[in-house]
């Protein structure tokens, strides 16, 4: 079982993928502003992982 299934119908609309990617980056900004550098890096890494799978490596299926 994969950690993230980019082919799931939930991720079909681009705005949902963008929101899912933006949320951890936004939280990384909150952590950074509170001087919690470790958690900022963790959430930025999560955002990068999601960006890779949901935008860079994502290939649309038929009908998308």
Short mmCIF file of the C-alpha atoms (twelve columns), coordinates in Angstrom:
data_MODEL
# 
_entry.id   MODEL 
# 
loop_
_atom_site.group_PDB 
_atom_site.id 
_atom_site.type_symbol 
_atom_site.label_atom_id 
_atom_site.label_alt_id 
_atom_site.label_comp_id 
_atom_site.label_asym_id 
_atom_site.label_seq_id 
_atom_site.Cartn_x 
_atom_site.Cartn_y 
_atom_site.Cartn_z 
_atom_site.pdbx_PDB_model_num 
ATOM 1  C CA . UNK A 1  0.000   0.000  0.000   1 
ATOM 2  C CA . UNK A 2  1.304   3.422  -0.959  1 
ATOM 3  C CA . UNK A 3  1.451   6.335  1.428   1 
ATOM 4  C CA . UNK A 4  -0.317  8.569  -1.093  1 
ATOM 5  C CA . UNK A 5  -2.502  7.529  -4.004  1 
ATOM 6  C CA . UNK A 6  -2.490  10.396 -6.531  1 
ATOM 7  C CA . UNK A 7  -4.921  8.431  -8.722  1 
ATOM 8  C CA . UNK A 8  -7.661  8.618  -6.076  1 
ATOM 9  C CA . UNK A 9  -10.711 10.530 -7.360  1 
ATOM 10 C CA . UNK A 10 -10.378 13.020 -4.493  1 
ATOM 11 C CA . UNK A 11 -7.228  14.446 -6.104  1 
ATOM 12 C CA . UNK A 12 -8.744  14.864 -9.570  1 
ATOM 13 C CA . UNK A 13 -9.559  18.616 -9.236  1 
ATOM 14 C CA . UNK A 14 -6.436  20.773 -9.386  1 
ATOM 15 C CA . UNK A 15 -7.678  23.094 -6.638  1 
ATOM 16 C CA . UNK A 16 -7.809  20.197 -4.159  1 
ATOM 17 C CA . UNK A 17 -4.287  19.127 -5.017  1 
ATOM 18 C CA . UNK A 18 -3.100  22.718 -4.616  1 
ATOM 19 C CA . UNK A 19 -4.824  23.032 -1.242  1 
ATOM 20 C CA . UNK A 20 -3.363  19.748 0.010   1 
ATOM 21 C CA . UNK A 21 0.117   20.896 -1.051  1 
ATOM 22 C CA . UNK A 22 -0.249  24.439 0.323   1 
ATOM 23 C CA . UNK A 23 -1.465  23.405 3.788   1 
ATOM 24 C CA . UNK A 24 1.816   21.873 5.048   1 
ATOM 25 C CA . UNK A 25 3.835   24.747 3.567   1 
ATOM 26 C CA . UNK A 26 1.571   27.220 5.364   1 
ATOM 27 C CA . UNK A 27 1.992   25.302 8.607   1 
ATOM 28 C CA . UNK A 28 5.758   25.260 8.080   1 
ATOM 29 C CA . UNK A 29 5.562   29.055 7.926   1 
ATOM 30 C CA . UNK A 30 3.674   29.132 11.222  1 
ATOM 31 C CA . UNK A 31 6.248   26.870 12.857  1 
ATOM 32 C CA . UNK A 32 9.105   28.945 11.443  1 
ATOM 33 C CA . UNK A 33 7.547   32.145 12.794  1 
ATOM 34 C CA . UNK A 34 7.348   30.566 16.268  1 
ATOM 35 C CA . UNK A 35 11.034  29.637 16.036  1 
ATOM 36 C CA . UNK A 36 10.337  25.892 15.798  1 
ATOM 37 C CA . UNK A 37 12.811  25.184 13.029  1 
ATOM 38 C CA . UNK A 38 12.673  21.375 13.238  1 
ATOM 39 C CA . UNK A 39 8.900   21.241 12.762  1 
ATOM 40 C CA . UNK A 40 9.125   23.830 10.010  1 
ATOM 41 C CA . UNK A 41 11.546  21.571 8.140   1 
ATOM 42 C CA . UNK A 42 9.355   18.519 8.738   1 
ATOM 43 C CA . UNK A 43 6.239   20.211 7.354   1 
ATOM 44 C CA . UNK A 44 8.168   21.723 4.450   1 
ATOM 45 C CA . UNK A 45 9.418   18.231 3.597   1 
ATOM 46 C CA . UNK A 46 5.850   16.909 3.712   1 
ATOM 47 C CA . UNK A 47 4.775   19.740 1.403   1 
ATOM 48 C CA . UNK A 48 7.614   18.931 -0.967  1 
ATOM 49 C CA . UNK A 49 6.660   15.247 -1.005  1 
ATOM 50 C CA . UNK A 50 3.044   16.145 -1.777  1 
ATOM 51 C CA . UNK A 51 4.068   18.662 -4.448  1 
ATOM 52 C CA . UNK A 52 6.219   16.036 -6.126  1 
ATOM 53 C CA . UNK A 53 3.487   13.407 -6.230  1 
ATOM 54 C CA . UNK A 54 0.472   15.636 -6.880  1 
ATOM 55 C CA . UNK A 55 1.961   18.061 -9.444  1 
ATOM 56 C CA . UNK A 56 5.387   17.161 -10.781 1 
ATOM 57 C CA . UNK A 57 5.068   13.387 -11.201 1 
ATOM 58 C CA . UNK A 58 1.259   13.374 -11.553 1 
ATOM 59 C CA . UNK A 59 -0.092  12.274 -14.896 1 
ATOM 60 C CA . UNK A 60 -3.745  12.872 -15.695 1 
ATOM 61 C CA . UNK A 61 -5.844  9.840  -16.491 1 
ATOM 62 C CA . UNK A 62 -8.553  9.680  -19.151 1 
ATOM 63 C CA . UNK A 63 -11.234 12.272 -18.515 1 
ATOM 64 C CA . UNK A 64 -9.078  14.537 -16.304 1 
# 
